[in-house]
Each structure stands twice: as C-alpha cells, then as structure tokens.
Coordinates of C-alpha atoms in Angstrom, one line a residue:
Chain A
X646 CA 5.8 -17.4 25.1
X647 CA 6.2 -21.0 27.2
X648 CA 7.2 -24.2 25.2
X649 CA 3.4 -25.2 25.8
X650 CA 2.6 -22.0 23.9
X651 CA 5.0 -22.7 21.4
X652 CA 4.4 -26.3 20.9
X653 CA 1.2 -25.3 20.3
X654 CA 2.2 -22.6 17.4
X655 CA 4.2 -25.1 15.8
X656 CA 1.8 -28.3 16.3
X657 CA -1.0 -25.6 14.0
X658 CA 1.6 -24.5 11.6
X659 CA 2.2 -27.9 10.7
X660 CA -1.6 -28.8 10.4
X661 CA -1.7 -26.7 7.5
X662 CA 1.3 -26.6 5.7
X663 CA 0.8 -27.2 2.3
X664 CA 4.2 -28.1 0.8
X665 CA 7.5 -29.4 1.0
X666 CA 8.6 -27.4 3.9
X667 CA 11.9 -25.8 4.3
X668 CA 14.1 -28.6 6.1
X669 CA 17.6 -30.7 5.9
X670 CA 19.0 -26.8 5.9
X671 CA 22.7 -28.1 6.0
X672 CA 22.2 -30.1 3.1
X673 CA 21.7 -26.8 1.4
X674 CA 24.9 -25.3 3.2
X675 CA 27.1 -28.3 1.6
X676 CA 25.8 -26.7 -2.1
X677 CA 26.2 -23.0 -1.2
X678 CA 28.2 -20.7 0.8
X679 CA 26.4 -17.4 -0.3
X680 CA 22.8 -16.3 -0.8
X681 CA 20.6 -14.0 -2.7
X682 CA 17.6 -13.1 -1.1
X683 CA 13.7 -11.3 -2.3
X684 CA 12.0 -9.7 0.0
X685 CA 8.7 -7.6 -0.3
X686 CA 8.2 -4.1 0.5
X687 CA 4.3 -3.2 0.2
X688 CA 3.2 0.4 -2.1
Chain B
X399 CA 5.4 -26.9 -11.9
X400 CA 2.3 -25.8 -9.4
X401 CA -1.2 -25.0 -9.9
X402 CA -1.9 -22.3 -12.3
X403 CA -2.8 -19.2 -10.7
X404 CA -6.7 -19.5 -10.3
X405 CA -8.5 -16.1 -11.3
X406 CA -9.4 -15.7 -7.2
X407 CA -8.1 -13.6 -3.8
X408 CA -4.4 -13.5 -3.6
X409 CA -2.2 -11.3 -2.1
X410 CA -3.2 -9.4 0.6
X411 CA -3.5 -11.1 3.8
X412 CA -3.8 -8.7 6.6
X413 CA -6.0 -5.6 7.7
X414 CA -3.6 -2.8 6.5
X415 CA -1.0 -3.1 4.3
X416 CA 2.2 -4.5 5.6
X417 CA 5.3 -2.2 6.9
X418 CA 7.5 -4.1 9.1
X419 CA 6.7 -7.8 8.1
X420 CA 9.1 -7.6 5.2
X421 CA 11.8 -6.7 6.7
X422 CA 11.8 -8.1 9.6
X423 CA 10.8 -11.6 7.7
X424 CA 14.3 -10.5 5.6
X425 CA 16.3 -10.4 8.5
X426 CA 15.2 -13.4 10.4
X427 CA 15.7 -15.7 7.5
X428 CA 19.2 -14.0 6.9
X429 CA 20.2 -14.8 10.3
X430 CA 18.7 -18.4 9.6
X431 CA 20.7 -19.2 7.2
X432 CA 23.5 -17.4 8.6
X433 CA 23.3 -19.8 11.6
X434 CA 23.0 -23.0 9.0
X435 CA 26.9 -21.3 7.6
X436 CA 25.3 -19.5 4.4
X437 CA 26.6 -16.3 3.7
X438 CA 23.2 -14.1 2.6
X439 CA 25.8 -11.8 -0.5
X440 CA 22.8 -9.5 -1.7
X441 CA 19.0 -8.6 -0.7
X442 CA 16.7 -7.4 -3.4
X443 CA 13.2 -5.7 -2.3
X444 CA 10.2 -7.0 -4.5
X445 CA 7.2 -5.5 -4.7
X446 CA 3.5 -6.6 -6.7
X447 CA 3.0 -5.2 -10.0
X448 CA 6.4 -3.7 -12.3
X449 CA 8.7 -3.5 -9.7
X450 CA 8.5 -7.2 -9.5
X451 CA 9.4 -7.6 -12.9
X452 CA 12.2 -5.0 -13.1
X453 CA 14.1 -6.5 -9.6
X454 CA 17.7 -7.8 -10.4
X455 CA 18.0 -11.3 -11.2
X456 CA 20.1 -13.8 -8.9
X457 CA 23.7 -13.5 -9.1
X458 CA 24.1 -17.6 -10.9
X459 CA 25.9 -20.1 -8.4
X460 CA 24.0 -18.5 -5.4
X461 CA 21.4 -20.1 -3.0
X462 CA 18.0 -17.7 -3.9
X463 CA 16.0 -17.3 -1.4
X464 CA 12.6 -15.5 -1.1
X465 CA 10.2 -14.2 1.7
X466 CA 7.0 -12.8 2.2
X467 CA 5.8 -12.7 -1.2
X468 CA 3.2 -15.3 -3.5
X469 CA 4.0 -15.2 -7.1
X470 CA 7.2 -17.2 -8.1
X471 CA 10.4 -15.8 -9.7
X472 CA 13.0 -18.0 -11.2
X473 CA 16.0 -20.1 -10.0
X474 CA 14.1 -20.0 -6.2
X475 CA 15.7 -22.6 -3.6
X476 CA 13.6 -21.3 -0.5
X477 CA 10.6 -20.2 -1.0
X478 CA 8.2 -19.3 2.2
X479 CA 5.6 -17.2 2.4
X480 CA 2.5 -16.4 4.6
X481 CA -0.2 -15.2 2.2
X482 CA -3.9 -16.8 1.8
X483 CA -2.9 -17.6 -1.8
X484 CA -2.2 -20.3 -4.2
X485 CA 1.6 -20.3 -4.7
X486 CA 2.0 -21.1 -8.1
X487 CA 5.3 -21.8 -10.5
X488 CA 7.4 -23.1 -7.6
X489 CA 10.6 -24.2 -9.8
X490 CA 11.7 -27.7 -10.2
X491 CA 13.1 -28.4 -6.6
X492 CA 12.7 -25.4 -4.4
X493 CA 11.8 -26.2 -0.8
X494 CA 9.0 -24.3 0.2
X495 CA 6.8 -23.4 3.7
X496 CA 3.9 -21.2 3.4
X497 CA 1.4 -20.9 6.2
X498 CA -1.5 -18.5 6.5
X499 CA -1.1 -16.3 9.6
X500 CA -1.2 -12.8 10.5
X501 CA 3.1 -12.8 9.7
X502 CA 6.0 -14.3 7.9
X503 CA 7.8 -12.9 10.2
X504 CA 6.8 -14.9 12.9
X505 CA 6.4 -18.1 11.2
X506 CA 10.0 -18.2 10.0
X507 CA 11.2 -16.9 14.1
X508 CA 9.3 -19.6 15.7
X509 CA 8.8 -22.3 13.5
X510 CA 11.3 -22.7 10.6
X511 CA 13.8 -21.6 12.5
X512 CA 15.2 -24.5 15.4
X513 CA 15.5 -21.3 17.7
X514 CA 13.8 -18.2 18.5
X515 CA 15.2 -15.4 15.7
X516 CA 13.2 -12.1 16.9
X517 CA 12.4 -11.4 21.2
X518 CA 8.7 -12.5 21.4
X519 CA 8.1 -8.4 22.4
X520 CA 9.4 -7.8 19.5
X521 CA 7.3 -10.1 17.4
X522 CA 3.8 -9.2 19.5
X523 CA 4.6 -5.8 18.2
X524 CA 5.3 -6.2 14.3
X525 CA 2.3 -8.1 14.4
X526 CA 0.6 -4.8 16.5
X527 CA 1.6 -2.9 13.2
X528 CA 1.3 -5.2 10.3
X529 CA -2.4 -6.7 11.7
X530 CA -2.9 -3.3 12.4
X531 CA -4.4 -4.2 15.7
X532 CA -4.9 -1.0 17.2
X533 CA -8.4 -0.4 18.6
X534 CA -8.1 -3.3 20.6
X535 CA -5.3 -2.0 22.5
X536 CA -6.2 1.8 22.5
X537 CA -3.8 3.2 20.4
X538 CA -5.0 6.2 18.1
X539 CA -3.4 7.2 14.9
X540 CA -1.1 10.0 16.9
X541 CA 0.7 7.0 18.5
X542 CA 1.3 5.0 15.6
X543 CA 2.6 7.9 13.8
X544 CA 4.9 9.4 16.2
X545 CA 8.8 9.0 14.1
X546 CA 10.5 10.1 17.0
X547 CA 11.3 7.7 20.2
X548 CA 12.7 9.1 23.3
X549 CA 12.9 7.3 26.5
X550 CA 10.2 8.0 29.0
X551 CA 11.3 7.2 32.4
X552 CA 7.4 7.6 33.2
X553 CA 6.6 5.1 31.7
X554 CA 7.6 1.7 31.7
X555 CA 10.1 -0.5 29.8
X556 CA 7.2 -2.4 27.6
X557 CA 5.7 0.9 27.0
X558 CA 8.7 2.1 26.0
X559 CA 9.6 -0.4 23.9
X560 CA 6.5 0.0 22.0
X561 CA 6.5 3.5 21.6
X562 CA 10.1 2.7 19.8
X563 CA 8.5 0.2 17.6
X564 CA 6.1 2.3 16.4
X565 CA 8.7 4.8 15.9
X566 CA 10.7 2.5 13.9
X567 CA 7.7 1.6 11.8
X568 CA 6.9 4.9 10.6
X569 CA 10.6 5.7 9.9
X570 CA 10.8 2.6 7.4
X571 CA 7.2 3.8 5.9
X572 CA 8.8 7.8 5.3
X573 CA 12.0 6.3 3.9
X574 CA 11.3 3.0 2.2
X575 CA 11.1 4.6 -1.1
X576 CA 14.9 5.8 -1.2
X577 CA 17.3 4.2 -3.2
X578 CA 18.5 0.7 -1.9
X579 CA 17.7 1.6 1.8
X580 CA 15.4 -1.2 2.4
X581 CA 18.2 -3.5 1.3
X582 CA 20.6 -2.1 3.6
X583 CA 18.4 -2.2 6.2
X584 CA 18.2 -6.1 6.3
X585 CA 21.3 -6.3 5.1
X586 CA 22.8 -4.1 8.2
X587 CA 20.2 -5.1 11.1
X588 CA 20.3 -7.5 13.5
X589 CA 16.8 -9.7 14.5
X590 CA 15.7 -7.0 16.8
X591 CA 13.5 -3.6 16.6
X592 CA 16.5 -2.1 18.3
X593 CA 19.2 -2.8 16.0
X594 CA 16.6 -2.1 13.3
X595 CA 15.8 1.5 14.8
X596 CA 19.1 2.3 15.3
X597 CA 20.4 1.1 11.7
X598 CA 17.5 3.2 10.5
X599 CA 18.5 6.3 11.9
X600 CA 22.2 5.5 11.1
X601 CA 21.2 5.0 7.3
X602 CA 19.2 8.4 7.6
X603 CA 22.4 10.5 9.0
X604 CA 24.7 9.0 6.3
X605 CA 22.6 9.6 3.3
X606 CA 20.9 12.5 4.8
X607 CA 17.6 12.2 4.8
X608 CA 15.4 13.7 7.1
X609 CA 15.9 12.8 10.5
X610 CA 12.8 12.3 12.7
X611 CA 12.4 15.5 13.7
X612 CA 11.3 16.8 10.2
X613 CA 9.2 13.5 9.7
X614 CA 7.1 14.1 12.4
X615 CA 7.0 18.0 11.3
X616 CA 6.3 16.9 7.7
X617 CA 3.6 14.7 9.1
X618 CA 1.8 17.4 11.1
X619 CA 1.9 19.5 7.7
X620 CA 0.6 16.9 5.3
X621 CA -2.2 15.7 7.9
X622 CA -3.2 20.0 7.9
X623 CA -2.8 20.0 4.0
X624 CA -5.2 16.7 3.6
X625 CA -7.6 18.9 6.3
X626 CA -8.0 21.6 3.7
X627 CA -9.2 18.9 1.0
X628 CA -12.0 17.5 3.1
X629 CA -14.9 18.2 0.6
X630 CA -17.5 18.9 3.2
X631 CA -21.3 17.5 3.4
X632 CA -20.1 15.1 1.0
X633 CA -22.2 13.4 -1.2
X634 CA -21.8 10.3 -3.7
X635 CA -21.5 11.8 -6.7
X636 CA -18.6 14.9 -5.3
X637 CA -16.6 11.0 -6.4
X638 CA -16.3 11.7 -9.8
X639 CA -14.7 15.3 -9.1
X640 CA -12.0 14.4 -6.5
X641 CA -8.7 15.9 -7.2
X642 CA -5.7 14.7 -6.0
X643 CA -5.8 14.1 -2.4
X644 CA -9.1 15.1 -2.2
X645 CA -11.6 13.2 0.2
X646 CA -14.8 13.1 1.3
X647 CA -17.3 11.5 3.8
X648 CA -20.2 9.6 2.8
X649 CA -22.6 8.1 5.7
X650 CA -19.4 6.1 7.2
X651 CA -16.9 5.5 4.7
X652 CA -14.5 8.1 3.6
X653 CA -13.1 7.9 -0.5
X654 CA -10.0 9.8 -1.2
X655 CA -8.4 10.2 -5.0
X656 CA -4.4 10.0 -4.8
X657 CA -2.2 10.9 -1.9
X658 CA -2.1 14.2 -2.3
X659 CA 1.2 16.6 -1.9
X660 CA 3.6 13.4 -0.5
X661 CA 7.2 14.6 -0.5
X662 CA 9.6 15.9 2.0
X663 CA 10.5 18.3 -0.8
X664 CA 7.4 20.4 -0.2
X665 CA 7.7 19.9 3.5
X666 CA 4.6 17.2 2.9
X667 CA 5.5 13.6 5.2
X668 CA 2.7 11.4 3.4
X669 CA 1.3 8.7 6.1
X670 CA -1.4 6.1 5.2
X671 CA -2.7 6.8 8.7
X672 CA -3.8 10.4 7.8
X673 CA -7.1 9.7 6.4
X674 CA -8.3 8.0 9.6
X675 CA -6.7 11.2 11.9
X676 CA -9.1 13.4 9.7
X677 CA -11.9 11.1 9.3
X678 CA -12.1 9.6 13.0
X679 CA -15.8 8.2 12.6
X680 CA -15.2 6.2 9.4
X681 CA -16.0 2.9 9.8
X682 CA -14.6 2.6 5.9
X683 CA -12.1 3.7 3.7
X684 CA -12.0 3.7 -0.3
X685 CA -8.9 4.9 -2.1
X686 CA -8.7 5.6 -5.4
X687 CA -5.0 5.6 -6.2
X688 CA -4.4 6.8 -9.7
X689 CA -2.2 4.3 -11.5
X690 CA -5.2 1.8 -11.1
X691 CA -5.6 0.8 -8.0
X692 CA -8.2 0.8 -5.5
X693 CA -8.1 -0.2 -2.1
X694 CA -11.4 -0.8 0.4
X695 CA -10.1 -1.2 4.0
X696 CA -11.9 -1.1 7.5
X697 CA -10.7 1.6 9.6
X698 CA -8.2 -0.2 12.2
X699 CA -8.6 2.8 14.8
X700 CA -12.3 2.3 15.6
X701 CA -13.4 -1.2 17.5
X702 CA -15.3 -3.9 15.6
X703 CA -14.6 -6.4 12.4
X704 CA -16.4 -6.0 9.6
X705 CA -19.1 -7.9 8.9
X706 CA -18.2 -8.1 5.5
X707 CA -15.9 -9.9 3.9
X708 CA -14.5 -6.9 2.0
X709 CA -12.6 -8.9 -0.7
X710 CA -16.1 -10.3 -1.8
X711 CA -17.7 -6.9 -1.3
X712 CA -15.2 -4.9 -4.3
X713 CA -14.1 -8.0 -6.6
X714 CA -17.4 -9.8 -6.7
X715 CA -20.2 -7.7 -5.9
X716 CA -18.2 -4.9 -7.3
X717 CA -16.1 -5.5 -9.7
X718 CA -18.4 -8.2 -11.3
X719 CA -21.2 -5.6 -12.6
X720 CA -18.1 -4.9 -15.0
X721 CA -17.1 -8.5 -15.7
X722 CA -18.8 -8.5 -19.1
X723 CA -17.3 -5.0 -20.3
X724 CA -13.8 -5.4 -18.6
X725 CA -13.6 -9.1 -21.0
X726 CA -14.5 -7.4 -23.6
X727 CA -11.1 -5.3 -23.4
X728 CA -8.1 -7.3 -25.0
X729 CA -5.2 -6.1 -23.8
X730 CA -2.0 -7.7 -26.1
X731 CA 1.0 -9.3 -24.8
X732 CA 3.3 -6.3 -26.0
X733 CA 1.4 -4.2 -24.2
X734 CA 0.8 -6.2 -21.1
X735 CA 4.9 -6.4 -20.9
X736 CA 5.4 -2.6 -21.6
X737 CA 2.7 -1.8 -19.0
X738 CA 4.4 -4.7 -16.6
X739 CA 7.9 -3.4 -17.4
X740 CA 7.8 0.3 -17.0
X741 CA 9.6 0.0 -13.7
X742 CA 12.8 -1.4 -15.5
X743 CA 13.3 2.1 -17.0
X744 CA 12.7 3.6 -14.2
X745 CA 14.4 1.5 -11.0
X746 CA 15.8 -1.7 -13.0
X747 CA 18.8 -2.5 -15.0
X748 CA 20.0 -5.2 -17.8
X749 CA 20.0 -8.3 -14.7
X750 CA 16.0 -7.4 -14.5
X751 CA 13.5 -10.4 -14.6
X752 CA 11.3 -8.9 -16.6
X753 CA 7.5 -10.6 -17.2
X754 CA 8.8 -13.7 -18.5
X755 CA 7.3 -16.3 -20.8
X756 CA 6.6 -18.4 -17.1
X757 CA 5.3 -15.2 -16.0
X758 CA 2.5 -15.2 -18.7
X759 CA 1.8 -19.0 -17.8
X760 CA 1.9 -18.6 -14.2
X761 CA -0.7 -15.7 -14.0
X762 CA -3.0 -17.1 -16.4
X763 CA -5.1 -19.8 -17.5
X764 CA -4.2 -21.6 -20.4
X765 CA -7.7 -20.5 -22.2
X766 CA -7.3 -16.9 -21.0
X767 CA -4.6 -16.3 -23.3
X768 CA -5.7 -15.8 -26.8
X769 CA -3.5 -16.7 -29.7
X770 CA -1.5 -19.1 -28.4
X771 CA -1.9 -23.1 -27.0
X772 CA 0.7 -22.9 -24.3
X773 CA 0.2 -26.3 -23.5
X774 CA 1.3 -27.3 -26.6
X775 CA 5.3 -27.3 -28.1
X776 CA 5.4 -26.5 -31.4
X777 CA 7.9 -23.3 -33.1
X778 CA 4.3 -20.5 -32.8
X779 CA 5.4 -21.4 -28.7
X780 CA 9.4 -21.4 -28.9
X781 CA 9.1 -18.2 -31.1
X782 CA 6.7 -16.5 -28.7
X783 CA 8.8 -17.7 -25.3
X784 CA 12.0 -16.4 -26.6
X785 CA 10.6 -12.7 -27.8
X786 CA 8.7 -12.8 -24.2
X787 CA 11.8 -13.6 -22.6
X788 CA 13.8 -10.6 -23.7
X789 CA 13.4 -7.0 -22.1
X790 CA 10.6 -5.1 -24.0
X791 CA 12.7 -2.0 -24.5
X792 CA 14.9 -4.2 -26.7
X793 CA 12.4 -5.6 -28.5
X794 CA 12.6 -4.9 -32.0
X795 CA 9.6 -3.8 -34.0
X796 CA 8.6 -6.8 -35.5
X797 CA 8.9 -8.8 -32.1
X798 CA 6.7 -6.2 -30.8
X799 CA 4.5 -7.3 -33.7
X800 CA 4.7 -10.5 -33.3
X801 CA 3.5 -10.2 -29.7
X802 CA 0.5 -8.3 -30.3
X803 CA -0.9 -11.6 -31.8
X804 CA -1.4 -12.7 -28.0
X805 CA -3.8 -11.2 -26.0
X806 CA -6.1 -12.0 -22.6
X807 CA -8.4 -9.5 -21.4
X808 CA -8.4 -6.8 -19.1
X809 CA -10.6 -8.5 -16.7
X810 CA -8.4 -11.6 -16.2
X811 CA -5.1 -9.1 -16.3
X812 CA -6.9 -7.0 -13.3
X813 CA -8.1 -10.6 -11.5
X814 CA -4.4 -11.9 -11.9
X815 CA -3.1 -9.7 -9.3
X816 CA -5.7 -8.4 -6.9
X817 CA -7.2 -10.3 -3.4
X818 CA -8.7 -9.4 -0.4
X819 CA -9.7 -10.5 3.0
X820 CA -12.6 -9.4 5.7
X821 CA -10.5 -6.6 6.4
X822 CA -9.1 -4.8 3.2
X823 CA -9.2 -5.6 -0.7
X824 CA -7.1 -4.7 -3.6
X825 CA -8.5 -4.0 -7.2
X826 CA -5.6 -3.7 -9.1
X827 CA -4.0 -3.8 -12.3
X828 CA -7.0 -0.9 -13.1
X829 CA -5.2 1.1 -15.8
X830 CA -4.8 -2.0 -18.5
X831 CA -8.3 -0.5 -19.1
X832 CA -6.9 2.2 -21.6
X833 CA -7.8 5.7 -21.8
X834 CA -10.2 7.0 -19.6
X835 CA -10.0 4.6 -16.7
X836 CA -9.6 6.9 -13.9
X837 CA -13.2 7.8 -14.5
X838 CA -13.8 4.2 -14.4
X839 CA -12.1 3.7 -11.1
X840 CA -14.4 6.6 -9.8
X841 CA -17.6 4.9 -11.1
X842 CA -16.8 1.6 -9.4
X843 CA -15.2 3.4 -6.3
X844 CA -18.7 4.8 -6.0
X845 CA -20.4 1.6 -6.2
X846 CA -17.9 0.6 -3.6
X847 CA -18.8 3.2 -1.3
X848 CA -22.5 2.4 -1.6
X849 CA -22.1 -1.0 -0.6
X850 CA -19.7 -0.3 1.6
X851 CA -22.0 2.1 3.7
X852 CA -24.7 -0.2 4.2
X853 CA -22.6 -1.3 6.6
X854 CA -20.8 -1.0 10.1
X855 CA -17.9 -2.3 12.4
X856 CA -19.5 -4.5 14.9
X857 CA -17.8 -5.7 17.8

C-alpha cells in the first residue's frame, strides 16, 4: 500500500466515524500500566 | 449512555463468519498499546449469546479494552469495533472508533494505530478469509481447507505465503474451541500470520492436540461422513425430517440440520466449508443449527453477489410472517437470564458478567420490557437491578420469583441479537420459543429456502 493509498484509507475512515475516536493514547498510559482486553471469537 | 439497541440488523458484517479477524484485531491492538507503554495482563475471548455473559469480568484498576465486537460490557476504556451496528451502552467515558469495513483488523493496523501493526500481505489475506473472497481469486474449498503448510519451492513466495495463511486459518477454526487457546494465542503471537502459525502449532504440540496432519485426515473423514447424509432428489418438505447433519438440495440452495459427527474424538474434523465441497452448485446455504439459530449465507466459492439483500430476505420477509405469533410468546426475565447464563456453568466462573440489569436496558426498548418502567427510579427498579445483577444460579427462590414479574417477548428477545447483510444473515436467539422450536426453525428454514431459491448469484 503507497501513502496515496493509505491517505486515502484513512481520509474514508474518518468520513464515517461515528464517535469519539480512540486518540491522546498516552494520556491513557499515564492512568494505567496494565490492560485487560475482549476479544471475539465467532460460533 | 448511547442509543438503545434499535430492534434492526446488528452483528454480522461480512459474507462468512469471521475466523481470523478476531484474533488478529487482538493482537494488533495489544501491540498498540504495547507501543503507547501499556502492559495488555489478560485476554478474554467473547462471543454473541451466553458466552458473552459468562466471560470474566476485568481485573479492577486495569485499562479494559475491547475489539471486534458491538454490544457493550462494563468498565470499557477502548472500545472499537467494525460492525454495521448501533453500538449501544458505551460507559461513561470510554473512547471509542467504530468504522464499517470488511475488518477490525485492518482498521486498527492502518488507521488507529500511528504505524503499520500487521505486513499489508498479511492484512490482504485475513481479509481473503474473513470477506470470504474466494471466487474472485479462484480458490476452491480444498485450498481454504488445507491445515497443513509446507513450503513449495514451485511456487512462489506470495503463493506461499497464502497457502500458510490459509493453513493458519483452518488451524484456529479446528482448535478454537479448546480451553483458553484463543487467549494464548494473542497473548503469545506477534502481528504477523507467521508468528501466529507458528504459536499455533507450538500451542498444539504442548497441549497435544492434533497436529495438522490428523486435521486434514479428520477433515477428509467428516467431508465423506456429510457425503453419506446428502438426502438425494431432495425436496422441500425432506426439511422437516433432517437429522443431524443431514442435508439436502433444493433448486440452488442446500439446508442442512446440525453439524453432524464434529469431534476429533470420532476421527470427525468439522469445517464450515464442507457443505459447499459437497454441494458445489449451491448458489445458497440454510443452516439450521439446533440451539436456535439459523443462518442463510451465499455460497463464497461460486462467482456473483447476491441480488438479495439476505438479511431482509430471513428477518423481514421471513421471520415477519411470525411476528404476530413470536410477540405473543413472553418469555420472563428469570428465564431470559437462565437461558442467557447457561454458559457460566458450563465455561464461566464467580468474576462472570453475567446479563446484567444494563444488559436488559441495552438490548431492549424501554416499552418492550413488560412489568417494569426502567426509565423511572423508584425501589420496584433498585429491587429488580440488584436481583438482575447477581448470578442466576445464586438466585434464591423468591428472587427468581420476583423476576418472573418482567417479561418481553420472544420476538424482541430473537430481534435483540440477530443481523444480516447482502451476503449472510443470522436468526438467532430461536430456542426462547419454548418446547417444540426446532420444528419451528424447520418451518421457517423452509420458507427460507423457498425465497431463497427464487434466486441466483449474478455477477
């Protein structure tokens, strides 16, 4: 995938995000060192 | 709190169920936060229906995180998902990033993330798998099933880094089901099908499951066991007598009842792909699977979309003819939570969600739920939220009692939790129906098949 590819990608995913979106990630890292994480596994 | 889940299409996003999307959507957003200095402790694999009401709660003081799935759970942080759903009952706070597309997986690799997570090769072929793309490229169900990968200097490196893909894929589908080894999976793996293949066949040698060599054997077995339970010259009504892994052919869409014999004990490697091996000019598939579900897909091996929008096919056209009878079916809130709970028993422990009080609010409409205002506080509400809240098994016999003064009918229970697309469309939730509603799911699996055959695959 080129950057113009993935500029692209990006530029749709963000046309139709409906929410708060996942950002500032290191402001989360200042509150917690460890995780729990949910994942799903279909039938 | 979010929109309340709207009785409408929800989980189920892509052509064939997903295999690799989960895990792979696991892994990358592991690494993400790895790379941000967050430590992911624990992994928990969540599925629709009980299991997602008897997975372990968070461990407190953690940072809870959750892929790849569209109904809320408590105490979330990060929440993303890619399903062509409402997300509903996003706690207080969480930061969230859903997008509809073909996989999380990718969305989280290319777009959360600041930096590519998974090789692009890698990506183009989960997507492959979980879009179930395969007619376009010319694959047939023998190379999608194939669970052993060795190197073919023949051929080259892309080939051969497909073939190990697929390899990988239908190792995860033969194990997924033993204990905890989707969890060490992501929690071993690195973002790439290679590390993935070879912790999968790592995990297989140390807990000793079968190694690929008996998968592929137990494959070729089950495919010539399903052969024997074609019922031949099939007509609609042969429906109402399938047994269990029965199928049969009707115009161009094939029904089956159950998997069949499905365990390595017997020899028997179950794979979802089988029907289409044995029933190669299906346009259609219909299964029936007996703890109330059915599932209407478009065969991924033959060329063509459907022209059909499949989800409005079984859950309007359908299902609706039994709107009016399935309402008429109130099913309490007792039973709902020992139906909804059965898993705990089973796979879950003390630390299990269970269906919660936001559960019940988050799945259904305010006026759906009979015998309660939820929108109103008052003690009726407090008493009801903290008998919900507890584990049914625990439940005393007057709490039980008490919660068979709630109720919300089958139809809205079975709307709750099934969706569907152009390609493929759940019906689930079936058995809330009471006694005798296998027969029921045969009846409407025939009108199903009847719709469904009025159609074909066009290119």
């Amino acid at each position: 995938m080129n950057i113009l590819e993935r500029l692209n990608d990006v530029e749709e995913a963000l046309k139709i995000l409906n929410e708060s979106g996942i950002r500032n990630i290191r402001k989360w890292a200042k509150n917690f060192r460890t995780a729990t994480g949910y994942f799903h596994q279909d039938l | 709190m979010g929109k309340k889940f709207p009785n409408s299409y929800g989980l189920f996003s892509s052509r064939s169920l997903k295999v690799l999307d989960g895990v792979t959507s696991a892994i990358a957003f592991k690494t993400y936060l790895e790379n941000s200095g967050i430590k992911t402790s624990k992994v928990h694999m969540i599925q629709y229906g009980g299991r997602s009401y008897a997975v372990s709660a968070p461990e407190k003081g953690t940072l809870v995180w959750m892929v790849d799935f569209a109904l809320s759970k408590p105490q979330l942080h990060l929440w993303t998902d890619h399903h062509d759903a409402e997300h509903i009952g996003t706690p207080k706070g969480t930061a969230t990033s859903f997008i509809k597309s073909p996989a999380n997986l990718s969305h989280i690799s290319l777009t959360i993330s600041p930096r590519d997570i998974f090789p692009n090769k890698d990506i183009n072929i989960i997507s492959t798998v979980d879009s179930a793309d395969f007619a376009s490229q010319g694959l047939k169900p023998d190379d999608i099933m194939r669970a052993i990968f060795k190197v073919d200097k023949r051929k080259g490196g892309k080939v051969n880094h497909q073939m190990m893909g697929f390899a990988t894929n239908s190792l995860i589908l033969a194990y997924k089901n033993k204990k905890d080894f989707l969890e060490e999976l992501v929690m071993s793996a690195k973002p790439s099908l290679m590390s993935i293949y070879t912790n999968t066949i790592r995990l297989a040698k140390k807990h000793g499951y079968s190694p690929p060599e008996d998968i592929e054997r137990g494959q070729e077995a089950y495919n010539k066991a399903q052969q024997g339970k074609i019922v031949r010259n099939g007509k609609i009504g042969d429906i109402k007598s399938l047994k269990s892994g029965q199928s049969v052919l009707i115009n161009n869409v094939v029904c089956q009842y159950g998997g069949g014999s499905m365990g390595m004990n017997k020899g028997m490697q179950y794979n979802r792909y089988t029907v289409f091996k044995n029933h190669p000019m299906a346009d259609f598939l219909c299964m029936i699977w007996p703890m109330g579900l059915i599932q209407i897909s478009a065969n991924p091996f033959k060329g063509g979309k459907s022209p059909i929008h499949l989800g409005d096919l079984l859950l309007k056209k359908v299902l609706g003819k039994y709107k009016s009878k399935f309402q008429g079916i109130m099913v309490t809130l007792e039973r709902l939570k020992m139906i909804y709970e059965g898993d705990i028993e089973k796979k879950g422990s003390e630390t299990s969600f269970g269906f919660t009080f936001d559960d019940l609010i988050n799945s259904f409409k305010p006026n759906q739920i009979q015998g309660i205002d939820v929108e109103k506080t008052g003690k009726w509400k407090d008493i009801i939220k903290d008998i919900t809240n507890k584990q049914w098994r625990h439940l005393s016999y007057n709490q039980k009692k008490v919660l068979k003064k709630i109720s919300i009918s089958a139809w809205d229970i079975i709307m709750s939790q099934s969706g569907g697309h152009y390609g493929i469309s759940n019906a689930t939730n079936l058995n809330v129906i009471g006694k005798g509603y296998v027969d029921v799911m045969k009846k409407i699996a025939m009108d199903a098949v009847k719709e469904m055959s009025k159609y074909e695959l066009e290119d």
